[in-house]
Each structure stands twice: as structure tokens, then as C-alpha cells.
Amino acid sequence: MKTLENFINGEFVLGSNKQSFDNINPINGSLICKVSEASERDVDLAVSAARSALAGPWGKMKLAERSQMLYAVAAEIKRRFDEFLDAEVADTGKPVSLASHIDIPRGAANFEIFADIVKNVPGEYFEMPTPDGTGAINYSIRVPKGVIGVICPWNLPLLLMTWKVGPALACGNTVIVKPSEETPSTATLLGEVMNAVGVPKGVYNVIHGFGPGSAGEFLTKHPGVDAITFTGETGTGEAIMANASKGVRPVSLELGGKNAGLVFADCDIDAAIDGIGRAAFANCGQVCLGTERVYVERTIFDEFVGKLKSYAENLKLGAPQDKSTNLGPLISKEHQQKVLRYYEKAREDGAAVITGGGIPQMPEELSKGSWIQPTIWTGLAEKSAVMSEEIFGPCAHLTPFDEEDEAIRLANDTPYGLATTLWTTNLSRAHRVASQIDVGICWINSWFLRDLRTAFGGMKNSGIGREGGVHSLEFYTELRNVCVKL
Ligand code: NAD
């Protein structure tokens, strides 16, 4: 049985404590491989390697050369596309149609786009008078922050990891990545890519393990890590922020959501069904930007419920390689149990189950996977935990509303503030409502459309900071002012 190793200082190494854990395929519960868990000592080694690389060839490399190297990383991911695809699909169980369209291409694009951005970002320049009349000039330069700890979730493993590693490297930092214990494969494979294109050793490191008492905590507590970027649950973000406070180290936190969809009666209803259907069910509901609360104007409520029910019932669960599959399993048995507890809770709280609500009947060869039915409810009170807590499953609750202000109030009635998707053909309303929803991203007549140059992040409990485009540079560089007396 293969063991996935840590990638430290350009080499694949077993953890020094010789411990490993299982990487399970969520399609059928089979063992994909063992994963070598990094010890505290291994994390130390990774930090030392990353610090040395900063002081060494990587730190001295010119921007143009560094950018070329990142284009080469992207090209090598594309060349090895099928290996990345197979690894991602095995770890997550997501349909090939999805991973080949989003996860892997975006994984490569994240290196290209940030290589472009760092080359084109302007600086500041100010002239100032001085008492002796000669004057002074000020200009800004951006310098790397140093060693960045990158802690990643399992829902879009390569995409979300490179979303951080791409800009971090483009800005001249070095990184230590702690992929999710559920999806360790593509981060490891990327180590091979880094070596193949000649990225100096120690620039990109991968340590495997869990959160508390394991690699995640060792990394975020390590004083040799200069900044931490994290995507995952809000509670984990709070723990990481507490660790980062020691040494006053900056954090970028992309956290959970309980996103609302707003559907107005004047929308194009078929487009809205398609958009809300994707927002609720894509990637088996395991998208931070997904929609678990949908508010629909009362005059079209019954029609909308009927059409979304048909959408959900037409989704095809199945093996990822099957071209007709558009819904995979949940990431793990543990997550399946969590989602099922919410399905149970919805019933206890008096929901009408419009469709789904349990575990689907799957063919024998898939029966040990962590499958779940796409589910729609109506009739829950806003105070139900199903309405306020992030479930991260393929489910949505539909609630009717009468007035625009009421819809805005309902959408904002959550401790989270990540994303909203709103559907209307009234242009004035679209702009009016978008400006009043407390979120980092508001989609109008669309969902999950991402221009990588734009700001991405959440308000309230959904995170701190913005990444994407030049906004990523705010986190991955320090802006230094140079003042020159003339
Ligand atoms: P998670 O918080 O359980 O785990 C994320 C990572 O943190 C894993 O690598 C885990 O090992 C590590 N970790 C856990 N505890 C830690 C600790 N104490 N110290 C250091 N590391 C620790 O999240 P998940 O279940 O992998 O992912 C799903 C969550 O991620 C959802 O809440 C989802 O909304 C969120 N998410 C947010 C975004 C966004 O951009 N806002 C994107 C994707 C996912």
C-alpha cells in the first residue's frame, strides 16, 4: 500500500514519528493510501527549509524569473492534468465533469494570474516640500512577508490551496501547506511539479496531519511562520487567530457561510432555478459560497418549489467517471452523519420535506460510500438551527417573502456574511438590494462566477481580509515606504 509522504525542503519524507493515517475514497469507503503524519519536529524542519529558501536563491530571484517559474508550474499542472484529476477525484469523490472543469484548470490558473498581477501592480509616489526647499520624494516597494503557513479545507483542495500558494509565491514568499487530512493528494503531487520546473528547495513544503495536537496546530503556533492564511470553518479560524496572536502575526481567514438566495417574482424563473439549483447542490453542497437559505417572493413561491424539486430529483448521483453523474458523495462518513443530523433536526422542527431527507439507495459497489440525498424543505422557523448553522450539504430551505425590505432583513439575519445570489430582471432593484446585503460577494442573476482579479472574502463570521487580484498582495506583501531627501 502506497504511503503519501510529506514534502520538505524539496524531498519526499516520512514523518519522523512514523505515524500514518488512512486516506479514504468517499465513493465506496475503500482505502486509497496511507498518509504519513508530520511530527512537531518535521514542522520545524519545514519552517527551517522555508526560512533558508527565503534567504537563499528564492529570496534573491528577480521578479521576472520568479514569474516565469510560476508559468512553468501552471504548464506542468496542465501537462499532468489527468494525474491531478485522478488524485482529486479519488480524494473527494466529486464528478470528473466538475473537477476537470473547475478544480484542476483553476489550480493551474491561480499560478498564471498572480504571476501576471505582481508584474503589473503599480506603486505609490509622493513629492513633499522640506524646510530647506530641496524637497523629498516618497515611493513604495512591496516586499514578501516571509514564511506563510497555508491551512486548507477539503472541498476544493487544489483550487483553494493554489489560490493562496499562487499569490504567496508570486510575491516572493515561501510556503508550508497543511492540506486537509481528507484530501492530501494533490498538494503532495504539486511537490513533484515544483521540483520538475526547478523551484528551489524549501520554497514549497507540504506537511500532513490534523488540526489540534497535530501538524495544523504545530504550524500555526510556530514562531518561524510570519503569517497564516486559512480557509475552513469559523471555529477553526478562531483557534488559528488565537495562535497567531502570539507574535502578532497576520491572518487571512476565509471561513464558513450560511448564504441566502433571493428570488424576486420578476426574475427569469428558469435561470433562477438553474442558478439556485447549482448554488444549493453543486459539489454535493460542499461549497462555502453555496445557498442553504432561499427566500422566494410569494407570488411565485409554489411554482419555484415545484421546479426546484424537479431539478433536485433530476440530479444523478453516481460514480465520478460516469459522464452523466452530476452529484458525488459527501467527503466522509463523519460528514454524512453531521448532515444527517441536520436532516433529522429539520423534521423535528416541523419542516415539510419536499424531496430527499435521507441516504439514497446506491448500487452494491457504491453502497459503502458517504452518499446523501439532495434535500429541500419548507416551513421552518428562522430560529431553527437548520436555518442558522452551516450544514455544508446538498440542501436548501425555501421561505416565501412579500416585500423587498423583508427579503433583505431575512438575508442579513445571520452571523455569517460570505455571499448572496439574487435573481431579478429589475436593474434598479438588483443594485439597490446588492448594496444592502452584508456579504463579501453578491451575485446578480448568477452564482460562482469568479474573475480572479476581484476581491474575495467574507464579512462578520465569514472571515477577515480579502484575497484575489491586487487584494492578495495586501496580505502576501508588506508595503514599505522609502523616503528620499533630495
Ligand atoms: P476545517 O476548519 O475543519 O478544516 C480546515 C483545515 O484546518 C484542515 O486542514 C484542518 O486539518 C485544519 N485544522 C483544524 N483545526 C485546526 C487547528 N486548531 N489549528 C490548525 N489547523 C486546524 O474545515 P473543513 O471542514 O476542511 O472545510 C469546510 C469549511 O470550510 C466550511 O465551513 C466552509 O464554509 C469553509 N470554507 C470556506 C471558504 C471560503 O472561502 N470562505 C472556502 C471553502 C470552505
XYZ file of C-alpha atoms and ligand atoms in Angstrom:
530
model
C 0.000 0.000 0.000
C 1.359 3.402 -1.026
C 2.160 5.964 1.690
C 1.843 9.627 0.831
C 4.862 11.433 2.225
C 5.491 14.947 3.459
C 7.373 17.269 1.103
C 10.058 19.140 2.995
C 12.999 21.007 1.511
C 12.379 19.546 -1.938
C 12.271 15.944 -0.747
C 9.530 13.453 -0.036
C 9.991 12.221 3.522
C 8.146 10.056 6.016
C 7.155 11.734 9.269
C 9.784 11.293 11.947
C 7.344 9.713 14.399
C 6.425 7.019 11.828
C 2.714 7.616 12.309
C 0.262 7.489 9.454
C -3.452 7.788 8.820
C -5.847 6.486 6.182
C -6.948 8.343 3.072
C -10.429 7.010 2.299
C -12.306 7.194 -1.000
C -15.760 8.611 -0.208
C -17.298 6.862 -3.215
C -17.050 3.391 -1.727
C -15.158 3.640 1.568
C -12.053 1.979 0.123
C -8.539 2.816 1.300
C -6.739 4.972 -1.314
C -3.430 5.113 0.530
C -1.816 5.752 3.886
C -0.639 9.275 4.703
C 2.469 9.949 6.755
C 1.699 12.350 9.601
C 4.216 15.131 10.238
C 5.505 15.480 13.791
C 6.361 18.740 15.528
C 9.972 18.113 14.566
C 9.001 17.739 10.889
C 7.132 21.034 11.037
C 10.297 22.577 12.491
C 12.292 21.185 9.570
C 9.777 22.563 7.076
C 9.942 26.015 8.691
C 13.762 25.952 8.639
C 13.735 24.928 4.983
C 11.291 27.702 4.128
C 13.393 30.281 6.005
C 16.581 29.143 4.277
C 14.934 29.384 0.865
C 13.909 32.951 1.642
C 17.484 33.848 2.470
C 18.777 31.851 -0.484
C 18.077 31.650 -4.217
C 14.348 32.295 -3.989
C 14.795 35.483 -2.000
C 17.404 36.711 -4.491
C 15.456 35.759 -7.610
C 14.259 38.615 -9.798
C 10.532 39.077 -10.222
C 10.642 38.267 -13.937
C 12.354 34.949 -13.315
C 10.012 34.078 -10.461
C 7.003 34.773 -12.662
C 8.424 32.578 -15.411
C 8.768 29.793 -12.887
C 5.132 30.122 -11.883
C 4.037 29.961 -15.525
C 6.093 26.771 -15.730
C 4.299 25.389 -12.653
C 0.951 26.072 -14.336
C 2.136 24.452 -17.564
C 3.338 21.364 -15.702
C -0.010 21.017 -13.879
C -1.712 21.148 -17.270
C 0.717 18.592 -18.694
C -0.054 16.257 -15.788
C -3.748 17.172 -15.832
C -5.016 13.592 -15.697
C -2.877 12.698 -12.682
C -4.157 15.726 -10.782
C -7.692 14.927 -11.876
C -7.489 11.293 -10.768
C -5.972 12.254 -7.414
C -8.593 14.944 -6.726
C -11.479 12.747 -7.786
C -10.285 9.828 -5.649
C -9.874 12.024 -2.552
C -13.172 13.909 -2.906
C -15.459 11.639 -4.937
C -16.582 14.643 -6.984
C -17.682 14.042 -10.576
C -14.928 14.145 -13.196
C -17.105 16.572 -15.149
C -16.823 19.071 -12.277
C -13.186 18.558 -11.299
C -11.984 18.689 -14.910
C -13.947 21.879 -15.495
C -13.173 23.747 -12.247
C -10.712 22.245 -9.770
C -7.722 21.404 -11.933
C -7.883 24.237 -14.524
C -8.317 26.798 -11.745
C -5.477 25.147 -9.845
C -3.198 25.960 -12.785
C -4.737 29.383 -13.464
C -4.010 30.527 -9.910
C -0.284 30.472 -10.715
C -0.658 32.251 -14.053
C -2.937 35.023 -12.888
C -0.834 36.001 -9.879
C 2.368 35.836 -11.916
C 0.685 38.424 -14.168
C -0.636 40.558 -11.336
C 2.653 41.012 -9.469
C 4.300 42.200 -12.672
C 1.670 44.845 -13.271
C 0.824 46.268 -9.890
C 1.650 49.978 -9.593
C 3.281 51.576 -6.548
C 2.802 54.922 -4.812
C 4.858 58.074 -5.392
C 4.568 61.371 -3.495
C 6.640 64.540 -3.608
C 6.843 66.669 -0.484
C 8.295 70.076 0.398
C 11.024 70.365 3.032
C 12.012 73.449 5.095
C 15.303 73.851 3.220
C 13.439 73.971 -0.063
C 15.098 70.949 -1.689
C 12.121 68.625 -1.125
C 11.815 64.915 -0.741
C 10.189 62.075 -2.589
C 8.426 59.024 -1.236
C 7.857 55.825 -3.107
C 6.530 52.410 -2.074
C 8.011 48.996 -2.591
C 6.403 45.679 -1.832
C 8.466 43.080 -0.012
C 7.476 39.496 0.775
C 6.034 38.799 4.196
C 8.269 35.772 4.698
C 7.205 32.213 5.538
C 3.484 31.723 5.053
C 1.523 28.931 6.741
C -1.263 27.754 4.422
C -4.056 25.697 6.007
C -6.587 24.257 3.601
C -10.018 22.584 3.589
C -11.198 19.536 1.655
C -13.994 20.839 -0.529
C -11.919 22.264 -3.406
C -8.467 21.053 -2.383
C -6.156 22.055 -5.238
C -8.130 25.136 -6.211
C -8.272 26.657 -2.729
C -4.688 25.721 -1.894
C -3.218 27.266 -5.056
C -5.468 30.296 -4.520
C -3.108 31.015 -1.624
C 0.139 29.423 -2.783
C -0.010 31.154 -6.215
C -0.014 34.728 -4.858
C 2.238 33.860 -1.903
C 4.972 32.588 -4.234
C 4.383 35.302 -6.822
C 5.096 37.843 -4.096
C 8.355 36.099 -3.194
C 7.295 34.302 -0.004
C 7.908 30.662 0.826
C 5.084 28.408 1.989
C 4.289 25.475 4.193
C 0.998 23.887 3.202
C -1.104 21.784 5.539
C -3.726 20.208 3.299
C -6.871 18.779 4.823
C -6.374 15.287 6.228
C -9.309 14.268 3.998
C -7.643 15.388 0.750
C -3.861 15.180 0.950
C -3.045 14.015 -2.589
C -2.939 16.988 -4.969
C -0.866 19.155 -2.596
C 1.664 16.319 -2.481
C 1.650 15.894 -6.257
C 2.347 19.605 -6.580
C 5.664 18.956 -4.808
C 6.723 16.858 -7.833
C 5.727 19.724 -10.123
C 7.787 22.217 -8.123
C 10.858 20.018 -8.407
C 10.270 19.336 -12.098
C 10.252 23.012 -13.028
C 13.187 23.901 -10.783
C 11.529 25.823 -7.960
C 14.313 25.970 -5.359
C 14.058 23.536 -2.498
C 12.291 24.794 0.598
C 10.073 27.245 -1.298
C 7.063 24.912 -1.284
C 6.637 22.451 1.575
C 3.776 20.131 2.493
C 3.140 18.675 5.915
C 0.349 16.186 6.545
C -1.813 15.736 9.589
C -4.782 17.026 11.521
C -5.592 20.244 13.394
C -5.365 20.276 17.189
C -2.330 18.446 18.604
C -1.087 17.770 15.089
C 0.504 19.445 12.066
C -2.128 22.217 11.802
C -1.582 23.415 15.329
C 2.208 22.911 15.202
C 2.347 25.076 12.097
C 0.093 27.886 13.288
C 1.871 28.087 16.658
C 5.337 28.031 15.133
C 7.163 31.336 15.749
C 9.085 30.911 12.476
C 5.872 31.336 10.485
C 5.346 35.002 9.625
C 1.710 34.937 8.505
C -1.112 32.411 8.249
C -3.710 32.082 5.552
C -6.591 29.762 6.298
C -9.745 28.537 4.615
C -12.142 26.441 6.656
C -14.698 26.533 9.425
C -15.267 29.624 11.513
C -14.474 27.811 14.776
C -11.136 26.657 13.385
C -10.449 30.196 12.199
C -10.947 31.440 15.755
C -8.457 28.859 17.093
C -5.918 29.815 14.427
C -6.361 33.512 15.106
C -5.698 32.873 18.800
C -2.473 31.038 17.913
C -1.452 33.792 15.516
C -1.849 36.451 18.197
C 1.383 35.183 19.742
C 3.993 37.183 17.886
C 1.312 39.487 16.395
C 1.238 37.541 13.153
C -1.270 38.500 10.455
C -4.050 36.151 9.384
C -6.195 35.913 6.310
C -9.342 33.947 7.141
C -11.833 32.619 4.594
C -14.491 30.971 6.741
C -17.946 29.476 6.735
C -21.227 30.864 5.463
C -24.982 30.500 5.702
C -25.679 32.205 2.447
C -29.039 33.424 1.281
C -30.505 33.264 -2.194
C -33.136 35.913 -3.004
C -35.571 35.248 -5.815
C -37.890 38.038 -6.889
C -41.096 37.447 -8.832
C -39.743 39.419 -11.799
C -36.822 37.021 -12.318
C -36.263 34.722 -15.270
C -37.510 31.728 -13.337
C -35.750 29.027 -15.340
C -32.426 30.812 -14.995
C -33.109 31.256 -11.271
C -33.884 27.563 -10.851
C -30.659 26.657 -12.603
C -28.651 29.162 -10.523
C -30.194 28.292 -7.167
C -30.051 24.601 -8.052
C -26.314 24.853 -8.605
C -25.830 27.038 -5.531
C -27.632 24.509 -3.338
C -26.400 21.222 -4.758
C -23.106 21.635 -6.687
C -20.197 19.676 -5.219
C -22.842 17.950 -3.066
C -23.496 21.255 -1.289
C -19.908 21.458 -0.098
C -19.149 24.945 -1.398
C -18.641 27.781 1.078
C -20.486 30.098 -1.341
C -23.465 27.752 -1.653
C -27.029 28.628 -0.725
C -28.824 26.857 2.103
C -31.490 29.548 2.682
C -33.614 30.621 -0.270
C -36.169 33.419 0.017
C -38.698 33.483 -2.822
C -41.324 36.153 -3.492
C -44.674 34.683 -2.505
C -46.413 35.096 -5.870
C -44.018 32.592 -7.480
C -43.271 30.513 -4.385
C -45.275 27.368 -5.237
C -44.045 27.326 -8.827
C -40.458 27.761 -7.638
C -40.745 24.961 -5.053
C -42.123 22.583 -7.712
C -39.401 23.431 -10.228
C -36.529 23.209 -7.736
C -37.910 19.845 -6.595
C -37.722 18.600 -10.209
C -34.179 19.996 -10.506
C -33.084 18.122 -7.372
C -34.764 14.909 -8.398
C -33.102 15.015 -11.808
C -29.609 15.150 -10.326
C -27.740 11.959 -10.979
C -25.694 10.531 -8.154
C -23.080 8.058 -9.224
C -19.508 7.097 -9.932
C -17.380 10.158 -10.789
C -16.182 8.744 -14.111
C -19.740 8.273 -15.384
C -20.352 11.209 -17.743
C -23.970 11.518 -16.673
C -23.081 11.875 -12.962
C -23.549 15.372 -11.619
C -23.587 14.696 -7.881
C -20.917 12.922 -5.872
C -20.942 11.803 -2.236
C -20.118 13.849 0.851
C -16.459 13.911 1.806
C -16.628 11.320 4.597
C -18.860 9.128 6.730
C -18.330 11.568 9.576
C -19.607 14.470 7.488
C -22.500 12.324 6.254
C -23.538 11.766 9.884
C -23.324 15.505 10.555
C -25.554 16.330 7.573
C -27.993 13.562 8.507
C -28.315 15.041 11.997
C -29.491 18.290 10.375
C -31.920 16.338 8.172
C -33.319 14.794 11.372
C -33.398 18.159 13.117
C -35.369 19.677 10.234
C -38.054 17.017 10.712
C -38.110 17.531 14.479
C -38.527 21.282 13.970
C -41.539 20.694 11.738
C -40.155 21.105 8.211
C -42.103 19.835 5.232
C -39.656 17.632 3.323
C -40.247 18.491 -0.336
C -37.673 15.984 -1.558
C -34.826 13.888 -0.175
C -34.087 13.839 3.525
C -32.015 10.667 3.804
C -29.488 8.301 2.286
C -30.123 7.203 -1.313
C -30.162 3.626 -2.455
C -26.892 3.134 -4.360
C -25.653 0.165 -6.392
C -23.774 -2.510 -4.438
C -20.290 -1.289 -5.479
C -21.003 2.215 -4.156
C -23.054 1.262 -1.107
C -20.247 1.889 1.378
C -19.756 5.481 0.193
C -20.922 8.582 2.056
C -23.903 9.338 -0.186
C -26.714 11.684 0.726
C -29.941 12.764 -0.959
C -30.287 16.333 -2.225
C -32.929 17.779 0.051
C -35.405 20.656 0.015
C -37.511 21.827 2.941
C -40.172 24.421 3.547
C -41.970 25.532 6.711
C -39.098 26.034 9.169
C -38.939 28.967 11.541
C -35.950 31.271 11.108
C -34.697 30.360 14.594
C -34.265 26.652 13.752
C -30.621 25.532 13.840
C -31.161 24.250 10.292
C -31.703 27.870 9.265
C -28.861 29.418 11.205
C -25.977 26.916 11.174
C -23.831 25.959 8.190
C -24.734 22.395 7.171
C -22.384 22.061 4.168
C -24.585 19.505 2.457
C -26.833 19.417 -0.641
C -29.846 21.034 0.955
C -31.871 24.219 0.927
C -34.824 25.630 2.816
C -37.299 27.749 0.878
C -39.199 30.586 2.578
C -41.724 32.949 0.968
C -41.480 36.738 1.385
C -43.689 39.651 0.376
C -41.583 42.821 0.460
C -38.081 43.700 -0.727
C -37.123 45.064 2.705
C -38.279 41.859 4.324
C -36.067 39.827 1.956
C -33.048 41.985 2.804
C -33.693 41.661 6.524
C -34.006 37.866 6.268
C -30.838 37.564 4.186
C -28.887 39.596 6.753
C -30.297 37.762 9.755
C -27.225 35.551 10.219
C -23.885 35.800 11.985
C -22.222 34.993 8.646
C -21.579 37.316 5.698
C -19.971 35.498 2.807
C -22.118 35.503 -0.338
C -25.591 36.096 -1.751
C -27.143 35.244 -5.057
C -30.100 37.370 -6.108
C -32.426 36.946 -9.048
C -34.423 39.759 -10.627
C -34.802 41.465 -14.012
C -35.363 44.843 -12.335
C -31.999 46.572 -12.673
C -32.680 49.225 -10.033
C -33.747 46.623 -7.532
C -30.671 44.498 -8.261
C -28.293 47.346 -7.425
C -30.403 48.561 -4.509
C -30.530 45.164 -2.840
C -26.892 44.257 -3.567
C -25.748 47.350 -1.697
C -27.729 46.361 1.399
C -26.733 42.722 1.888
C -23.905 42.264 4.394
C -21.652 39.987 2.363
C -18.279 39.978 0.642
C -19.739 38.811 -2.687
C -23.161 39.458 -4.174
C -24.088 37.747 -7.407
C -26.898 39.099 -9.537
C -28.555 36.604 -11.875
C -25.539 34.327 -11.468
C -23.649 32.266 -8.948
C -19.995 31.195 -8.594
C -18.822 33.391 -11.449
C -15.321 34.337 -10.388
C -12.972 36.767 -12.051
C -9.737 36.045 -10.190
C -8.772 39.717 -10.267
C -11.679 40.648 -7.999
C -11.819 40.757 -4.197
C -12.897 37.569 -2.444
C -13.693 37.204 1.235
C -16.346 37.485 3.871
C -17.827 39.874 6.416
C -18.833 39.093 10.008
C -18.126 35.445 10.971
C -17.206 34.584 7.384
C -13.694 35.920 7.598
C -11.087 38.612 7.728
C -9.426 40.214 4.757
C -9.800 39.921 1.006
C -7.829 37.792 -1.405
C -7.888 37.891 -5.200
C -6.186 40.212 -7.659
C -4.225 43.042 -6.072
C -6.050 42.394 -2.796
C -3.960 39.261 -2.324
C -0.874 41.444 -2.427
C -2.142 43.313 0.618
C -1.765 40.123 2.599
C 1.241 38.470 0.965
C 3.482 41.549 0.954
C 4.498 44.321 3.279
C 4.206 47.752 1.721
C 7.336 49.708 2.583
C 7.645 53.461 2.115
C 11.041 54.779 1.060
C 11.550 58.484 1.747
C 14.413 60.228 -0.094
C 15.564 63.707 0.829
C 16.628 65.456 -2.338
P -11.956 22.733 8.964
O -11.926 24.055 9.637
O -12.483 21.581 9.725
O -10.500 22.308 8.492
C -9.735 23.106 7.623
C -8.269 22.834 7.855
O -7.903 23.292 9.149
C -7.879 21.376 7.796
O -6.649 21.284 7.122
C -7.726 21.008 9.251
O -6.846 19.935 9.481
C -7.172 22.286 9.823
N -7.384 22.494 11.256
C -8.433 22.082 12.010
N -8.279 22.515 13.284
C -7.125 23.221 13.329
C -6.432 23.927 14.361
N -6.905 24.002 15.597
N -5.266 24.524 14.058
C -4.772 24.483 12.795
N -5.376 23.822 11.794
C -6.558 23.209 12.044
O -12.767 22.969 7.621
P -13.181 21.855 6.546
O -14.236 21.001 7.166
O -11.977 21.244 5.967
O -13.832 22.745 5.385
C -15.163 23.139 5.364
C -15.333 24.538 5.916
O -14.543 25.431 5.150
C -16.734 25.089 5.815
O -17.044 25.808 6.975
C -16.675 26.027 4.629
O -17.640 27.049 4.617
C -15.312 26.573 4.782
N -14.819 27.106 3.518
C -14.719 28.469 3.376
C -14.290 29.011 2.169
C -14.177 30.494 1.977
O -13.529 30.907 1.018
N -14.749 31.327 2.834
C -13.962 28.164 1.111
C -14.086 26.779 1.291
C -14.505 26.269 2.502
